[in-house]
Coordinates of C-alpha atoms in Angstrom, one line a residue:
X1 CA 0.0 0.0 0.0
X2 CA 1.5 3.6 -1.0
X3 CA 2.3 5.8 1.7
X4 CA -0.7 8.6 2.2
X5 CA 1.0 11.6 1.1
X6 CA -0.5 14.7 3.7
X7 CA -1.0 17.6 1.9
X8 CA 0.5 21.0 3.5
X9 CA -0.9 24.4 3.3
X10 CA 1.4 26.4 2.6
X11 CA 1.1 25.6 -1.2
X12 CA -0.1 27.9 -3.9
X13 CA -3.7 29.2 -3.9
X14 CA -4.7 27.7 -7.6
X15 CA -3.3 24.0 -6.0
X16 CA -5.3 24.3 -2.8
X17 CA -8.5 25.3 -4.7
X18 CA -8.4 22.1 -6.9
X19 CA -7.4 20.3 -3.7
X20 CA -4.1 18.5 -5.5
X21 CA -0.3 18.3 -4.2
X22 CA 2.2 21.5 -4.7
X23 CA 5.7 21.6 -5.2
X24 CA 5.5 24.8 -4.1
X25 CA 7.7 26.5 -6.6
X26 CA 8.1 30.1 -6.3
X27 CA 7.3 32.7 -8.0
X28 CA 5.0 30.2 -10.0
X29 CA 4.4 26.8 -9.0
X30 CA 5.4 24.2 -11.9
X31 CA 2.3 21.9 -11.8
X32 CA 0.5 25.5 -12.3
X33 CA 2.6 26.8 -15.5
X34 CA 3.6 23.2 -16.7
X35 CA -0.8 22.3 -17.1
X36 CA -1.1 25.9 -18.4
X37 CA -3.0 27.7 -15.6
X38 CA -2.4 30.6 -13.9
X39 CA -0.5 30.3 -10.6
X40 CA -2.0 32.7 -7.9
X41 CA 0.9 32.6 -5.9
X42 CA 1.0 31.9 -2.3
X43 CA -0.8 33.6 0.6
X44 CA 0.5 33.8 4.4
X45 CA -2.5 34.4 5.7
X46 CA -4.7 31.3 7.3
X47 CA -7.3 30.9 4.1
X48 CA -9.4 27.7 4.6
X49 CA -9.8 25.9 1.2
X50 CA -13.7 27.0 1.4
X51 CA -12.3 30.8 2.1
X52 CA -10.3 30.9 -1.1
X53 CA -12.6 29.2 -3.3
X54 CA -15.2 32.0 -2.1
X55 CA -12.4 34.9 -2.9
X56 CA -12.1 33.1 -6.2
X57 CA -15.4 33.1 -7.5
X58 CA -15.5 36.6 -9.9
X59 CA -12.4 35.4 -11.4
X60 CA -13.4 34.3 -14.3
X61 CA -16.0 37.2 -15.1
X62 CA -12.8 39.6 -13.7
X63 CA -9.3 38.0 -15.0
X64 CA -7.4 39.7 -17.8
X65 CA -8.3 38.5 -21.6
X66 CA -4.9 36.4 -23.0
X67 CA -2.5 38.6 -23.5
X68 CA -3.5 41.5 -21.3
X69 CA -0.6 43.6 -19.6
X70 CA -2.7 42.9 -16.5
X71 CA -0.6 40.0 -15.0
X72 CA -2.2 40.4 -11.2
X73 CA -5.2 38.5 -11.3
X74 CA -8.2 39.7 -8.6
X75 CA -7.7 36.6 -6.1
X76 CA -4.2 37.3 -5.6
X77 CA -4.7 41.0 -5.5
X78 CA -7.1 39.8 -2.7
X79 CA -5.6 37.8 -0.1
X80 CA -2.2 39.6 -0.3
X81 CA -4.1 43.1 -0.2
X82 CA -2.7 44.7 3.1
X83 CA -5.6 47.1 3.2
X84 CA -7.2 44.4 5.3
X85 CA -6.0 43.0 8.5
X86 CA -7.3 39.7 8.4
X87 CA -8.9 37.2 6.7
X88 CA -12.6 37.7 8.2
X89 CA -12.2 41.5 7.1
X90 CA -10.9 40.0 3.7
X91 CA -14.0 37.3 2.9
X92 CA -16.5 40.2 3.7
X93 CA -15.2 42.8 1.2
X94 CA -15.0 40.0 -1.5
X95 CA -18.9 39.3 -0.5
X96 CA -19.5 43.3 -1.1
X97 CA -17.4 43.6 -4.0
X98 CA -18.9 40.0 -5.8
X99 CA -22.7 40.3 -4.1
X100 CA -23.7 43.7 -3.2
X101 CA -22.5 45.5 -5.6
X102 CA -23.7 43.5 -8.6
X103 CA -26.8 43.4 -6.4
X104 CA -27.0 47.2 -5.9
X105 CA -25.8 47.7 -9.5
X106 CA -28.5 45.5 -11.2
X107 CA -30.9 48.8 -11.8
X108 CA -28.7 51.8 -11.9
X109 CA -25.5 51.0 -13.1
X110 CA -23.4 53.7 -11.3
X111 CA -20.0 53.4 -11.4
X112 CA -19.8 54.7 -8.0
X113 CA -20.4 51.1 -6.7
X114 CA -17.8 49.6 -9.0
X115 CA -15.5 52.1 -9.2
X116 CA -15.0 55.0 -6.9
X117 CA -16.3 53.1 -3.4
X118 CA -14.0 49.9 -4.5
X119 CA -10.7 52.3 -4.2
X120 CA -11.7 54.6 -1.4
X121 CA -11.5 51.1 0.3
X122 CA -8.0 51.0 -0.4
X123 CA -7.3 55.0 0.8
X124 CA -9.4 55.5 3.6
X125 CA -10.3 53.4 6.6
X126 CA -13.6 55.0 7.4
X127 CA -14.7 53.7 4.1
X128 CA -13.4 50.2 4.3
X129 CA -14.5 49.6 7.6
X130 CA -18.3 51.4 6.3
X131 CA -17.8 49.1 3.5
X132 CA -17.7 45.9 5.2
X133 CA -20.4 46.9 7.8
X134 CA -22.8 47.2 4.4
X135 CA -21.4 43.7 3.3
X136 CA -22.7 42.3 6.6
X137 CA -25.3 43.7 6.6
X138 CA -26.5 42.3 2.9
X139 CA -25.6 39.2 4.3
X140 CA -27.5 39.1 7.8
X141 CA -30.5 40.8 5.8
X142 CA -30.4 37.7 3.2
X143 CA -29.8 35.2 6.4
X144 CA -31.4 36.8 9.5
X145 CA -30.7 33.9 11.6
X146 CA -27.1 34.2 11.3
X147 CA -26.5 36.8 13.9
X148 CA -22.6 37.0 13.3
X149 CA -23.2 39.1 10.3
X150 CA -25.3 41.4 12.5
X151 CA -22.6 41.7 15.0
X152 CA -19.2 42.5 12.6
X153 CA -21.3 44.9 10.7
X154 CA -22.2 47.3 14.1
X155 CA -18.8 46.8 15.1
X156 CA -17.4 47.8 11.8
X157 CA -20.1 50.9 11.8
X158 CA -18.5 51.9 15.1
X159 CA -14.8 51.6 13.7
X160 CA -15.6 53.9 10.6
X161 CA -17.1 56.2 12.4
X162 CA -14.0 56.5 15.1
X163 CA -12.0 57.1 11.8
X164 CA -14.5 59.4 9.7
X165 CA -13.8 61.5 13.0
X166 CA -10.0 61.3 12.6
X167 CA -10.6 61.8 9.0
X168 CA -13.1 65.0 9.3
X169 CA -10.5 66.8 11.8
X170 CA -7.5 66.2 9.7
X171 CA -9.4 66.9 6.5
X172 CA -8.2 69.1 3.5
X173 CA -9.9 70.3 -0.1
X174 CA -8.0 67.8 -1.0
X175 CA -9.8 65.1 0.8
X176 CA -13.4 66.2 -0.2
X177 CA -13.7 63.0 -2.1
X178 CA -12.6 60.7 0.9
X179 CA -15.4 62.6 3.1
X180 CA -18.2 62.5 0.7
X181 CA -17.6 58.7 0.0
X182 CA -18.0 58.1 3.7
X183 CA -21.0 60.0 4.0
X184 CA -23.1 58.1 1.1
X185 CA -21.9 54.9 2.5
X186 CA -22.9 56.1 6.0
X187 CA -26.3 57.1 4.7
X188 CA -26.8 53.8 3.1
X189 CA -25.6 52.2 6.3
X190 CA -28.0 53.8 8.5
X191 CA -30.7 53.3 5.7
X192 CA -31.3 49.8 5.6
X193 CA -31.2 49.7 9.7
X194 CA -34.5 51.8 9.5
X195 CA -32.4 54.6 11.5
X196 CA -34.4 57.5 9.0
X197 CA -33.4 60.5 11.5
X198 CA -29.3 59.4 11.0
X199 CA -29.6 58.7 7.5
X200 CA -31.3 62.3 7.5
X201 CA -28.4 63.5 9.9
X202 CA -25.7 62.3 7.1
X203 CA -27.1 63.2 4.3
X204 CA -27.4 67.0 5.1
X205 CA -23.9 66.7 6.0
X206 CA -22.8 65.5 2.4
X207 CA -24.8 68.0 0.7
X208 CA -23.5 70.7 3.5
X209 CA -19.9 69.4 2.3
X210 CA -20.7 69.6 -1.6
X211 CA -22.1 73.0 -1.3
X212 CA -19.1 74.0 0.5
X213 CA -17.0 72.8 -2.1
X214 CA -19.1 73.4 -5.1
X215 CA -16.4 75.4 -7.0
X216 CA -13.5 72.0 -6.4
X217 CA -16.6 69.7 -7.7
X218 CA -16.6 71.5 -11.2
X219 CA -12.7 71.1 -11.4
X220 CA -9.5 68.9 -11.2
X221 CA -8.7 65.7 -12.6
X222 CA -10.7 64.0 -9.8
X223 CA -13.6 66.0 -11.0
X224 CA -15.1 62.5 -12.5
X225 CA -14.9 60.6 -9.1
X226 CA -16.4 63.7 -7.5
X227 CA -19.6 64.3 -9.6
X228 CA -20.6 60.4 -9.1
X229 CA -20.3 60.8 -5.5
X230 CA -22.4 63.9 -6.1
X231 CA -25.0 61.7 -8.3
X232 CA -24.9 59.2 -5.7
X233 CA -25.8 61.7 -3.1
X234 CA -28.9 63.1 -5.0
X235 CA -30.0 59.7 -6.0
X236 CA -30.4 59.4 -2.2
X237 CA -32.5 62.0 -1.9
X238 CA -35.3 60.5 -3.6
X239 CA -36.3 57.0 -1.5
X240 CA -35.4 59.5 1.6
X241 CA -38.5 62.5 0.0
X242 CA -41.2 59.3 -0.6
X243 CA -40.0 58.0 2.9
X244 CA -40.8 61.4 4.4
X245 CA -44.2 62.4 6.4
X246 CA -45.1 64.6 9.5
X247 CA -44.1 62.0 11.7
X248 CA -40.4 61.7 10.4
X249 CA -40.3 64.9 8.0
X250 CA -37.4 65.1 5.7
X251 CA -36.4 68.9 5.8
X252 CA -35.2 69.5 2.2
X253 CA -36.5 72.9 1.2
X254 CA -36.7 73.9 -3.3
X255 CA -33.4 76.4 -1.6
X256 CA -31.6 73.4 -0.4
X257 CA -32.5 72.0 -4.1
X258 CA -31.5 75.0 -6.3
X259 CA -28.4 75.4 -4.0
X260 CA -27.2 71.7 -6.2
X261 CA -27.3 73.4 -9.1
X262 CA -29.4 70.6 -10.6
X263 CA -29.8 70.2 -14.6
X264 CA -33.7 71.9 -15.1
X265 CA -33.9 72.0 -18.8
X266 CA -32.0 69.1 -20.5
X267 CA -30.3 68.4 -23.2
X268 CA -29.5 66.1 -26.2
X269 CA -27.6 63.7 -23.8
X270 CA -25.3 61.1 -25.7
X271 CA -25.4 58.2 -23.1
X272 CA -28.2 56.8 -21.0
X273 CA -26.1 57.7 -18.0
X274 CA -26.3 61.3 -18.4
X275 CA -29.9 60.5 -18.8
X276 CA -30.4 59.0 -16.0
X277 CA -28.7 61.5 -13.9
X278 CA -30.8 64.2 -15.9
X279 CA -33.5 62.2 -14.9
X280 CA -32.8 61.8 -11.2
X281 CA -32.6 66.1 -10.9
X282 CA -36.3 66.5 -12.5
X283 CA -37.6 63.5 -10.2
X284 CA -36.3 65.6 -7.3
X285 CA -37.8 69.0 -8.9
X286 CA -41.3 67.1 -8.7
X287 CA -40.9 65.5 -5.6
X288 CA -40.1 68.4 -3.7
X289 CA -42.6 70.7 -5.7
X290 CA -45.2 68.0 -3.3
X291 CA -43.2 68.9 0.1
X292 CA -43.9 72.0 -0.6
X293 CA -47.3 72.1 -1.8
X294 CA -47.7 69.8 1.6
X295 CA -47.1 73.0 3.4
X296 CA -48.3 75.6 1.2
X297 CA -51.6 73.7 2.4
X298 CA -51.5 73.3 5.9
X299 CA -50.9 77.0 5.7
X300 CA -54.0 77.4 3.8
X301 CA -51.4 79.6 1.3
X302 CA -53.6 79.6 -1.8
X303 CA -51.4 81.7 -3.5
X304 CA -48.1 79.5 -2.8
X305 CA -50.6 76.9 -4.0
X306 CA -51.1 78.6 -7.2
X307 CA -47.8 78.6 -7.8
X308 CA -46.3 75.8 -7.2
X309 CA -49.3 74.6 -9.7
X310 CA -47.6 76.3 -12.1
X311 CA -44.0 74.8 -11.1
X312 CA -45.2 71.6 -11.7
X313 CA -46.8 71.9 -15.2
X314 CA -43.2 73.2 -16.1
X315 CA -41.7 70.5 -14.4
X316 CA -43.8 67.7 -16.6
X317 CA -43.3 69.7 -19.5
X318 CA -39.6 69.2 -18.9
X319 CA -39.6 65.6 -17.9
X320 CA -41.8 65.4 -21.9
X321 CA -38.7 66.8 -23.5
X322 CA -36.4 64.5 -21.8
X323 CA -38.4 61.6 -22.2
X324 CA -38.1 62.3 -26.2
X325 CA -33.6 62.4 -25.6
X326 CA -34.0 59.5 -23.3
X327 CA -35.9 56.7 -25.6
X328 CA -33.3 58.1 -29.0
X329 CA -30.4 57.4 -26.3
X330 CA -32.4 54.0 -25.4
X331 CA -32.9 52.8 -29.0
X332 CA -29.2 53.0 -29.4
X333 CA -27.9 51.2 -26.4
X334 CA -26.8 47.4 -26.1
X335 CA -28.0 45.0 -24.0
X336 CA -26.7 45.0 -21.0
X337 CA -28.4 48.2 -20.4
X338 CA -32.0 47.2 -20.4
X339 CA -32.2 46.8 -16.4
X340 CA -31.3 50.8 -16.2
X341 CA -33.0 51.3 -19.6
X342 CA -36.5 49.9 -17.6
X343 CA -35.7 51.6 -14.4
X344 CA -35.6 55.2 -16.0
X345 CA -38.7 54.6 -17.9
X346 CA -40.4 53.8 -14.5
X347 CA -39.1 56.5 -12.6
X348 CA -40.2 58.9 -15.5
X349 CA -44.0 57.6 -15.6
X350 CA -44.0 57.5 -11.6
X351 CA -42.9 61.6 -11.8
X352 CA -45.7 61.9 -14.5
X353 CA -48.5 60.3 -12.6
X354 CA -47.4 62.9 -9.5
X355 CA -46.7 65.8 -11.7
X356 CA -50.3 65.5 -13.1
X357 CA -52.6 64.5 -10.4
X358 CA -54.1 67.6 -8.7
X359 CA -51.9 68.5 -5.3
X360 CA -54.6 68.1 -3.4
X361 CA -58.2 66.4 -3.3
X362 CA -59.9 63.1 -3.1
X363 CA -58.6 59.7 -4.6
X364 CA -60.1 60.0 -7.6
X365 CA -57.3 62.8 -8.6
X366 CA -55.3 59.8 -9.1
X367 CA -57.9 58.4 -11.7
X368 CA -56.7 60.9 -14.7
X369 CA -53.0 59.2 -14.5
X370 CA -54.1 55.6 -14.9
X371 CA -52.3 55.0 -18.5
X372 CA -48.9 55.9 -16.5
X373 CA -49.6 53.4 -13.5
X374 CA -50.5 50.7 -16.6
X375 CA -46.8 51.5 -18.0
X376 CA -45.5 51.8 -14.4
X377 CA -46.9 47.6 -14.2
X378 CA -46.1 46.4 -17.7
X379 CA -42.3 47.9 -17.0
X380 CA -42.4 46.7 -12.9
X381 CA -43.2 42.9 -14.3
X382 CA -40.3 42.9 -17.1
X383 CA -37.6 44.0 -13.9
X384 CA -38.9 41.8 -11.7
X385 CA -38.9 39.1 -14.5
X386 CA -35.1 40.2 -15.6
X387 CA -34.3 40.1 -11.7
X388 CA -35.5 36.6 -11.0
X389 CA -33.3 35.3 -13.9
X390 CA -30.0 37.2 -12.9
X391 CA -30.8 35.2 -9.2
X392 CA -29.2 35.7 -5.7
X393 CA -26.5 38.8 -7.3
X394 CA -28.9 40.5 -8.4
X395 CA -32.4 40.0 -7.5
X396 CA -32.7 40.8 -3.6
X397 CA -30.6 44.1 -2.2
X398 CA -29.6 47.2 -3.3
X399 CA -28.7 50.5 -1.3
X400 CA -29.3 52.5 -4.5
X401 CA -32.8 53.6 -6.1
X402 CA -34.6 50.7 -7.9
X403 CA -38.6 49.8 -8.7
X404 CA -39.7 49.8 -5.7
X405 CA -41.2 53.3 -4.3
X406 CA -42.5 53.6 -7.8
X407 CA -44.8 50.1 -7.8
X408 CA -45.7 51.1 -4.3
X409 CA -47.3 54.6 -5.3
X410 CA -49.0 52.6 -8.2
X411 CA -50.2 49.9 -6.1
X412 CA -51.5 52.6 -3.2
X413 CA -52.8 54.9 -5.4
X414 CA -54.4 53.9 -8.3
X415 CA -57.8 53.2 -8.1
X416 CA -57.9 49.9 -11.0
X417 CA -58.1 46.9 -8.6
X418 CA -57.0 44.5 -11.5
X419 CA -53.7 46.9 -11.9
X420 CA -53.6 47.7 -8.3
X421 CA -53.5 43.5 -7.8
X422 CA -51.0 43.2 -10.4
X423 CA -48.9 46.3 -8.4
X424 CA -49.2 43.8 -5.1
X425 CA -47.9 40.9 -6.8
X426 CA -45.0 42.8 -8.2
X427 CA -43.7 43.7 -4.6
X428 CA -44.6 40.1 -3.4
X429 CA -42.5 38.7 -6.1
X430 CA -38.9 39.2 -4.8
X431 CA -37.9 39.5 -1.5
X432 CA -35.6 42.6 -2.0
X433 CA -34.6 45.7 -0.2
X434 CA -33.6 49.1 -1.7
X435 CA -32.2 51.7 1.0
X436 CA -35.2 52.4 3.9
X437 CA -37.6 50.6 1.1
X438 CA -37.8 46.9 1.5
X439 CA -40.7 44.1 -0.3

């Protein structure tokens, strides 16, 4: 009988995936290059088998094409990525970076999520240690039983906010970036716990910041990074404005608006991203042209009223013109784009319904807008139908704006009980969260 040979661990990570013997050649292993694969190299740290074939799982959607000048693969970028001080720290952030954000992604496609938040990790702690609380927090909200994901990410909360103090005090213009990245990852953190008064508390602190620093946003070769934080930020706004009533009022006046120098009248855009960010501006026009009219009521301010009557037509009228940009932009774009393409033709139909129902007045005010809510459901089905086939990455958590609030209003509102059913089913269909909203 042949001796039992005992495999170690300290061979390369490619070897201990496929669970075979190493000879632990270094820099590249020779049963690696002499088969052809790719050698990952080897890791100090104490990865179980289970831990690295978890780390390894968006490498093949993520490795370099053959012949690439990109020689570092992700999974060895991973576990030898000294941003992190241990492996627990090191399996979350592949969860948020694999998971939540293709999950977060799936109806918005910001490259803040896959972009700009991925490297703050990597240059500020406040963010990494925010960034793994939100990876937790997916995960205990996906498996509430499990309370060890509820428990790293509060301690990981606590931890970025210690250093979002240090960062704050030590802060220059410089740094404006750093500090707006932990405040929309803060918001979003404090979102999904139900904690609306925080979430509030943060998000007047980011746009407190922005408007501070208005003139550095329009400039510099960061100026890319700084006007998707920006985006980010005001695509907050609008799940926090439908979340808002006179029990937990959101205080976000049309001069705190105006102050972001949003995009009114827009454009020929070229991409559906700019249309979607021109898109998310007029959707906050509207929405806050209903706080106000909310108050110009309760103060029996007819002539306010009036006016913000007025406001309203103009802001439909707008949100027609773009509409017109947005489905030559749509026509054009590939496929991989319909999830966003859907999302912004909800959003625009939800704004219409609003924009054209009276301010104020019985149900039946909603009656006029029924051909939007029909749109709002035919659209709602196809993403919930696209959702269900992407699966676990994409279907059931995001902490950016998705079809939620939208299929709610429909389903609350209008007055078509077979549509109004059809609205009910949609939100039954996928257990799914988006920011303070949730199925």
């Amino acid at each position: 009988m042949s001796a039992v040979v005992k495999r170690t661990k300290s061979g390369c990570i490619t070897c201990r995936i496929r669970r075979v013997k190493c000879d632990e050649t270094k820099p590249e292993c020779n049963r690696c290059t002499k088969t052809g694969r790719k050698c990952d190299g080897y890791s100090e740290l104490p990865f179980s088998r289970r831990d690295l074939h978890a780390a390894s799982l968006s490498r093949s959607s993520n490795s370099p094409s053959p012949g690439s000048s990109n020689e570092i693969g992700p999974l060895y970028t991973l576990v030898n990525d000294r941003a992190f001080n241990d492996t627990l720290e090191k399996r979350y952030f592949q969860f948020f970076r694999s998971k939540t954000v293709a999950s977060t992604n799936s109806l918005i496609a910001a490259n803040f999520w896959d972009r700009t938040v991925l490297q703050a990790c990597h240059l500020e702690p406040a963010v990494k240690h925010a960034v793994l609380a939100l990876s937790a927090w997916h995960q205990y909200s996906d498996h509430a039983s499990e309370l060890q994901h509820r428990d790293f990410a509060d301690r990981q909360y606590q931890m970025a906010l210690e250093k979002a103090r240090d960062l704050v005090s030590s802060a220059n213009p410089a740094d404006i970036d750093k500090v707006l990245t932990a405040c929309v990852v803060f918001i979003c953190f404090e979102s999904v716990r139900g904690n609306f008064k925080d979430s509030q508390l943060h998000m007047d602190n980011g746009r407190a910041i922005a408007r501070q620093h208005a003139n550095r946003l329009k400039q510099g070769h960061r100026r890319q990074d700084l006007i998707e934080i920006q985006q980010t930020l005001f695509r907050l706004d609008l799940p926090a404005v439908c979340f808002s009533d006179k029990s937990s009022p959101y205080h976000y006046t049309m001069e705190d608006f105006l102050a972001t120098q949003p995009t009114l009248i827009p454009w020929e855009f070229q991409t559906i991203f700019e249309a979607r960010d021109s898109l998310v501006d007029l959707s906050r026009w509207m929405l806050i042209l209903g706080q106000e009219a909310d108050v110009a009521f309760d103060a029996a301010d007819i002539a306010a009223m009036a006016n913000i009557h007025a406001e309203k037509e103009k802001c439909a009228q707008r949100l027609r013109l773009w509409y017109d940009f947005f489905e030559r932009v749509a026509a054009k774009s590939d496929q991989s784009m319909q999830l966003l393409i859907l999302n912004l033709r909800q959003w625009y139909h939800g704004c219409q319904a609003i924009g054209k129902a009276e301010l104020m007045g019985p149900e039946t005010r909603w009656d006029k807008v029924q051909d939007h809510f029909e749109v709002i459901i035919n659209v709602s089905e196809e993403i919930v139908r696209r959702l269900a086939a992407i699966g676990d990455s994409g279907a059931s958590f995001s902490y950016d704006i998705g079809y939620i609030i939208v299929v709610f209003l429909t389903a609350t509102r209008c007055r078509d009980p077979f549509l109004r059913r059809r609205g009910i089913q949609i939100l039954r269909a996928l257990p799914r969260q988006e920011g303070l909203w949730a199925t």
